[in-house]
Amino acid sequence: MFYAGVRPSEGLHLKVQQCRLPMGGRWGSITLEGACPDIGELWTDDGARHDTRGLKHRSTKTVRVVPIPPELVVILRLHLLTFPPAPDGRLFYDGPDQDKVPGQVYRSVWRRARKAALSPTEHASDVARRPYDLRHANASMLIAAGVDTAEIARRLGHSIRTLLSTYAHWIKGGEDAANALIEAALTAETITKEALTSENASDGPLTGQPGQHGAA
């Protein structure tokens, strides 16, 4: 979830035939074709815990291709060597019957892993409290890295508006980064070569306001 930004239900639905895992430290990809959320036996047609659906807010025929970094390619290749896929190709399953992983199971595993990996202070905080926080961390990392917002939204499977309203305010240091970019744009070279002059004063769009020749 951290490296690819997938939802837990999308990861549980992922099949080996939907993975491109090249050798040699290269980027791969996963093609997400659906999800299997754990909604409980009372809410499915067949009485199973999981429901099989299309991608969230998308038609059942929609797919989402997500590039994955070499680190995740290696992790998935090692996982498949240790745990061969289920008969239907699913990478992740629970028990010898290779059933879908219940939400309570991966949440329990996550709590143990979190306690082992974090310091006592970090463990007492809200850092990575839920597995879903790994998806949030992926989105925040991509925004902080300056990846195009349209590309981030495409990879995560939601709109640009949702991306910015949900994650943008999480990023610390954005003001300093913005100031650095503006400062670089306002260098002496930029001002002397590209700033408003008597020759280009009439080239810009009209604002409908008087006194356009003043600087703000």
mmCIF file of C-alpha atoms in Angstrom:
data_model
loop_
_atom_site.group_PDB
_atom_site.id
_atom_site.type_symbol
_atom_site.label_atom_id
_atom_site.label_comp_id
_atom_site.label_asym_id
_atom_site.label_seq_id
_atom_site.Cartn_x
_atom_site.Cartn_y
_atom_site.Cartn_z
ATOM 1 C CA MET A 1 0.000 0.000 0.000
ATOM 2 C CA PHE A 2 2.880 2.372 0.688
ATOM 3 C CA TYR A 3 4.777 1.787 -2.551
ATOM 4 C CA ALA A 4 1.737 1.657 -4.868
ATOM 5 C CA GLY A 5 -0.931 3.597 -2.963
ATOM 6 C CA VAL A 6 -3.552 0.877 -3.396
ATOM 7 C CA ARG A 7 -6.568 0.447 -1.149
ATOM 8 C CA PRO A 8 -6.556 -2.684 1.053
ATOM 9 C CA SER A 9 -9.489 -4.140 -0.889
ATOM 10 C CA GLU A 10 -7.619 -3.602 -4.174
ATOM 11 C CA GLY A 11 -4.519 -5.325 -2.823
ATOM 12 C CA LEU A 12 -6.544 -8.339 -1.690
ATOM 13 C CA HIS A 13 -7.984 -8.630 -5.216
ATOM 14 C CA LEU A 14 -4.587 -8.414 -6.956
ATOM 15 C CA LYS A 15 -3.652 -11.459 -9.060
ATOM 16 C CA VAL A 16 -0.315 -12.621 -10.390
ATOM 17 C CA GLN A 17 -1.451 -12.207 -14.002
ATOM 18 C CA GLN A 18 -2.031 -8.524 -13.293
ATOM 19 C CA CYS A 19 1.582 -7.948 -12.225
ATOM 20 C CA ARG A 20 4.543 -7.017 -14.405
ATOM 21 C CA LEU A 21 7.649 -7.713 -12.330
ATOM 22 C CA PRO A 22 10.814 -7.276 -14.433
ATOM 23 C CA MET A 23 14.306 -8.222 -13.305
ATOM 24 C CA GLY A 24 17.291 -5.905 -13.143
ATOM 25 C CA GLY A 25 16.085 -3.192 -10.791
ATOM 26 C CA ARG A 26 13.544 -1.807 -13.245
ATOM 27 C CA TRP A 27 10.095 -0.358 -12.632
ATOM 28 C CA GLY A 28 7.150 -2.700 -12.999
ATOM 29 C CA SER A 29 3.394 -2.220 -12.877
ATOM 30 C CA ILE A 30 0.208 -3.682 -11.476
ATOM 31 C CA THR A 31 -3.123 -3.563 -13.272
ATOM 32 C CA LEU A 32 -5.962 -3.174 -10.781
ATOM 33 C CA GLU A 33 -9.183 -4.636 -12.117
ATOM 34 C CA GLY A 34 -11.368 -4.767 -9.007
ATOM 35 C CA ALA A 35 -11.614 -4.966 -5.248
ATOM 36 C CA CYS A 36 -12.877 -7.415 -2.637
ATOM 37 C CA PRO A 37 -13.845 -5.436 0.473
ATOM 38 C CA ASP A 38 -14.591 -7.268 3.716
ATOM 39 C CA ILE A 39 -18.201 -6.234 4.365
ATOM 40 C CA GLY A 40 -19.476 -9.211 6.384
ATOM 41 C CA GLU A 41 -21.658 -12.222 5.655
ATOM 42 C CA LEU A 42 -24.952 -10.359 6.109
ATOM 43 C CA TRP A 43 -24.238 -7.994 3.239
ATOM 44 C CA THR A 44 -23.148 -10.318 0.429
ATOM 45 C CA ASP A 45 -25.329 -12.353 -1.923
ATOM 46 C CA ASP A 46 -23.512 -15.642 -1.274
ATOM 47 C CA GLY A 47 -22.965 -15.261 2.477
ATOM 48 C CA ALA A 48 -19.201 -14.781 2.133
ATOM 49 C CA ARG A 49 -17.348 -12.120 4.114
ATOM 50 C CA HIS A 50 -15.945 -10.446 1.008
ATOM 51 C CA ASP A 51 -17.756 -8.904 -1.928
ATOM 52 C CA THR A 52 -16.209 -8.727 -5.390
ATOM 53 C CA ARG A 53 -16.614 -5.320 -6.993
ATOM 54 C CA GLY A 54 -15.130 -3.008 -9.573
ATOM 55 C CA LEU A 55 -12.750 -0.245 -8.608
ATOM 56 C CA LYS A 56 -14.178 2.349 -6.229
ATOM 57 C CA HIS A 57 -16.355 4.952 -7.975
ATOM 58 C CA ARG A 58 -15.642 3.273 -11.332
ATOM 59 C CA SER A 59 -17.533 0.923 -13.639
ATOM 60 C CA THR A 60 -16.852 -2.806 -13.387
ATOM 61 C CA LYS A 61 -14.941 -2.691 -16.693
ATOM 62 C CA THR A 62 -12.535 0.055 -15.625
ATOM 63 C CA VAL A 63 -8.918 -0.853 -14.831
ATOM 64 C CA ARG A 64 -6.133 1.220 -13.290
ATOM 65 C CA VAL A 65 -2.512 0.636 -14.238
ATOM 66 C CA VAL A 66 -0.150 1.697 -11.449
ATOM 67 C CA PRO A 67 3.632 1.868 -11.997
ATOM 68 C CA ILE A 68 5.514 0.296 -9.090
ATOM 69 C CA PRO A 69 9.129 1.068 -8.089
ATOM 70 C CA PRO A 70 11.914 -1.535 -8.154
ATOM 71 C CA GLU A 71 11.682 -1.934 -4.360
ATOM 72 C CA LEU A 72 8.117 -3.227 -4.618
ATOM 73 C CA VAL A 73 8.974 -5.384 -7.633
ATOM 74 C CA VAL A 74 11.570 -7.188 -5.489
ATOM 75 C CA ILE A 75 9.148 -7.549 -2.562
ATOM 76 C CA LEU A 76 6.448 -9.083 -4.755
ATOM 77 C CA ARG A 77 8.872 -11.439 -6.515
ATOM 78 C CA LEU A 78 10.147 -12.719 -3.154
ATOM 79 C CA HIS A 79 6.584 -13.037 -1.882
ATOM 80 C CA LEU A 80 5.618 -15.202 -4.871
ATOM 81 C CA LEU A 81 8.668 -17.416 -4.384
ATOM 82 C CA THR A 82 7.659 -17.989 -0.757
ATOM 83 C CA PHE A 83 3.897 -18.115 -1.237
ATOM 84 C CA PRO A 84 2.743 -19.329 -4.662
ATOM 85 C CA PRO A 85 -0.461 -17.676 -5.848
ATOM 86 C CA ALA A 86 -3.899 -19.107 -5.094
ATOM 87 C CA PRO A 87 -5.613 -21.169 -7.823
ATOM 88 C CA ASP A 88 -7.368 -18.047 -9.094
ATOM 89 C CA GLY A 89 -4.062 -16.130 -9.133
ATOM 90 C CA ARG A 90 -4.523 -14.035 -5.979
ATOM 91 C CA LEU A 91 -1.231 -12.982 -4.383
ATOM 92 C CA PHE A 92 -2.584 -12.723 -0.847
ATOM 93 C CA TYR A 93 -4.732 -15.283 0.942
ATOM 94 C CA ASP A 94 -5.433 -16.696 4.397
ATOM 95 C CA GLY A 95 -4.763 -20.228 5.606
ATOM 96 C CA PRO A 96 -4.387 -23.559 3.798
ATOM 97 C CA ASP A 97 -7.742 -23.127 2.066
ATOM 98 C CA GLN A 98 -6.320 -19.946 0.477
ATOM 99 C CA ASP A 99 -9.427 -17.937 1.302
ATOM 100 C CA LYS A 100 -9.550 -14.137 1.112
ATOM 101 C CA VAL A 101 -7.796 -12.401 4.004
ATOM 102 C CA PRO A 102 -10.302 -11.040 6.567
ATOM 103 C CA GLY A 103 -9.845 -7.420 7.546
ATOM 104 C CA GLN A 104 -9.361 -8.341 11.189
ATOM 105 C CA VAL A 105 -6.444 -10.603 10.270
ATOM 106 C CA TYR A 106 -4.346 -8.055 8.372
ATOM 107 C CA ARG A 107 -5.173 -5.368 10.938
ATOM 108 C CA SER A 108 -3.918 -7.683 13.699
ATOM 109 C CA VAL A 109 -0.715 -8.391 11.771
ATOM 110 C CA TRP A 110 -0.262 -4.689 11.159
ATOM 111 C CA ARG A 111 -0.555 -3.884 14.879
ATOM 112 C CA ARG A 112 2.210 -6.378 15.688
ATOM 113 C CA ALA A 113 4.446 -5.120 12.880
ATOM 114 C CA ARG A 114 3.903 -1.508 13.889
ATOM 115 C CA LYS A 115 4.835 -2.233 17.504
ATOM 116 C CA ALA A 116 7.998 -4.049 16.416
ATOM 117 C CA ALA A 117 9.093 -1.320 13.992
ATOM 118 C CA LEU A 118 8.366 1.888 15.909
ATOM 119 C CA SER A 119 9.895 3.389 19.004
ATOM 120 C CA PRO A 120 7.718 3.490 22.148
ATOM 121 C CA THR A 121 6.999 7.180 21.546
ATOM 122 C CA GLU A 122 6.082 6.615 17.892
ATOM 123 C CA HIS A 123 3.979 3.595 18.790
ATOM 124 C CA ALA A 124 1.985 5.675 21.295
ATOM 125 C CA SER A 125 1.307 8.304 18.624
ATOM 126 C CA ASP A 126 -1.069 8.157 15.658
ATOM 127 C CA VAL A 127 1.743 7.454 13.191
ATOM 128 C CA ALA A 128 0.603 4.712 10.772
ATOM 129 C CA ARG A 129 -2.162 3.703 13.149
ATOM 130 C CA ARG A 130 -4.126 1.892 10.412
ATOM 131 C CA PRO A 131 -2.991 -0.075 7.358
ATOM 132 C CA TYR A 132 -4.901 2.458 5.237
ATOM 133 C CA ASP A 133 -2.480 5.128 6.470
ATOM 134 C CA LEU A 134 0.112 3.581 4.143
ATOM 135 C CA ARG A 135 -1.988 4.747 1.193
ATOM 136 C CA HIS A 136 -2.145 8.218 2.735
ATOM 137 C CA ALA A 137 1.635 8.148 3.166
ATOM 138 C CA ASN A 138 2.087 7.276 -0.504
ATOM 139 C CA ALA A 139 -0.090 10.187 -1.624
ATOM 140 C CA SER A 140 1.658 12.624 0.699
ATOM 141 C CA MET A 141 5.089 11.437 -0.440
ATOM 142 C CA LEU A 142 4.238 11.915 -4.126
ATOM 143 C CA ILE A 143 2.859 15.415 -3.514
ATOM 144 C CA ALA A 144 5.939 16.393 -1.496
ATOM 145 C CA ALA A 145 8.180 15.004 -4.257
ATOM 146 C CA GLY A 146 6.543 17.335 -6.774
ATOM 147 C CA VAL A 147 4.918 14.657 -8.927
ATOM 148 C CA ASP A 148 2.246 16.095 -11.238
ATOM 149 C CA THR A 149 -1.097 16.190 -9.398
ATOM 150 C CA ALA A 150 -3.002 14.692 -12.333
ATOM 151 C CA GLU A 151 -0.619 11.713 -12.384
ATOM 152 C CA ILE A 152 -0.902 11.216 -8.617
ATOM 153 C CA ALA A 153 -4.700 11.265 -8.814
ATOM 154 C CA ARG A 154 -4.641 8.768 -11.679
ATOM 155 C CA ARG A 155 -2.428 6.362 -9.759
ATOM 156 C CA LEU A 156 -4.569 6.609 -6.621
ATOM 157 C CA GLY A 157 -7.811 6.297 -8.544
ATOM 158 C CA HIS A 158 -9.621 9.467 -7.602
ATOM 159 C CA SER A 159 -10.061 13.066 -8.772
ATOM 160 C CA ILE A 160 -7.547 15.892 -8.520
ATOM 161 C CA ARG A 161 -10.021 17.740 -6.317
ATOM 162 C CA THR A 162 -10.130 14.826 -3.867
ATOM 163 C CA LEU A 163 -6.353 14.555 -3.915
ATOM 164 C CA LEU A 164 -5.780 18.188 -3.036
ATOM 165 C CA SER A 165 -8.588 18.513 -0.510
ATOM 166 C CA THR A 166 -7.608 15.299 1.280
ATOM 167 C CA TYR A 167 -3.827 15.301 1.231
ATOM 168 C CA ALA A 168 -2.343 18.684 0.349
ATOM 169 C CA HIS A 169 -2.759 20.149 3.843
ATOM 170 C CA TRP A 170 -0.721 17.250 5.297
ATOM 171 C CA ILE A 171 2.476 18.405 3.630
ATOM 172 C CA LYS A 172 4.830 20.341 5.893
ATOM 173 C CA GLY A 173 7.454 22.638 4.445
ATOM 174 C CA GLY A 174 5.334 23.583 1.444
ATOM 175 C CA GLU A 175 5.738 27.300 2.119
ATOM 176 C CA ASP A 176 9.534 27.097 2.130
ATOM 177 C CA ALA A 177 9.534 25.059 -1.083
ATOM 178 C CA ALA A 178 7.182 27.537 -2.761
ATOM 179 C CA ASN A 179 9.328 30.462 -1.621
ATOM 180 C CA ALA A 180 12.425 28.820 -3.064
ATOM 181 C CA LEU A 181 10.735 28.349 -6.441
ATOM 182 C CA ILE A 182 9.498 31.942 -6.486
ATOM 183 C CA GLU A 183 12.914 33.238 -5.457
ATOM 184 C CA ALA A 184 14.520 31.291 -8.295
ATOM 185 C CA ALA A 185 12.015 32.810 -10.736
ATOM 186 C CA LEU A 186 12.752 36.309 -9.462
ATOM 187 C CA THR A 187 16.462 36.240 -10.176
ATOM 188 C CA ALA A 188 18.183 39.229 -11.712
ATOM 189 C CA GLU A 189 18.355 37.409 -15.036
ATOM 190 C CA THR A 190 14.606 36.783 -15.066
ATOM 191 C CA ILE A 191 13.787 40.350 -14.108
ATOM 192 C CA THR A 192 16.070 41.923 -16.708
ATOM 193 C CA LYS A 193 15.194 39.593 -19.571
ATOM 194 C CA GLU A 194 11.558 38.648 -19.010
ATOM 195 C CA ALA A 195 9.960 41.276 -16.793
ATOM 196 C CA LEU A 196 7.526 43.914 -18.010
ATOM 197 C CA THR A 197 9.152 46.458 -20.322
ATOM 198 C CA SER A 198 7.956 49.213 -22.592
ATOM 199 C CA GLU A 199 8.156 46.760 -25.497
ATOM 200 C CA ASN A 200 5.945 44.022 -24.017
ATOM 201 C CA ALA A 201 3.680 46.099 -21.784
ATOM 202 C CA SER A 202 0.659 45.548 -24.038
ATOM 203 C CA ASP A 203 1.201 41.817 -24.609
ATOM 204 C CA GLY A 204 -0.461 40.482 -21.451
ATOM 205 C CA PRO A 205 -4.186 39.870 -20.927
ATOM 206 C CA LEU A 206 -6.416 42.757 -19.859
ATOM 207 C CA THR A 207 -7.657 42.643 -16.291
ATOM 208 C CA GLY A 208 -10.522 45.108 -16.621
ATOM 209 C CA GLN A 209 -8.998 47.209 -13.868
ATOM 210 C CA PRO A 210 -7.455 50.654 -14.153
ATOM 211 C CA GLY A 211 -3.781 51.241 -13.558
ATOM 212 C CA GLN A 212 -2.435 47.960 -14.991
ATOM 213 C CA HIS A 213 1.048 49.420 -15.228
ATOM 214 C CA GLY A 214 1.622 49.329 -11.454
ATOM 215 C CA ALA A 215 3.584 46.506 -9.845
ATOM 216 C CA ALA A 216 2.029 44.391 -7.054
#
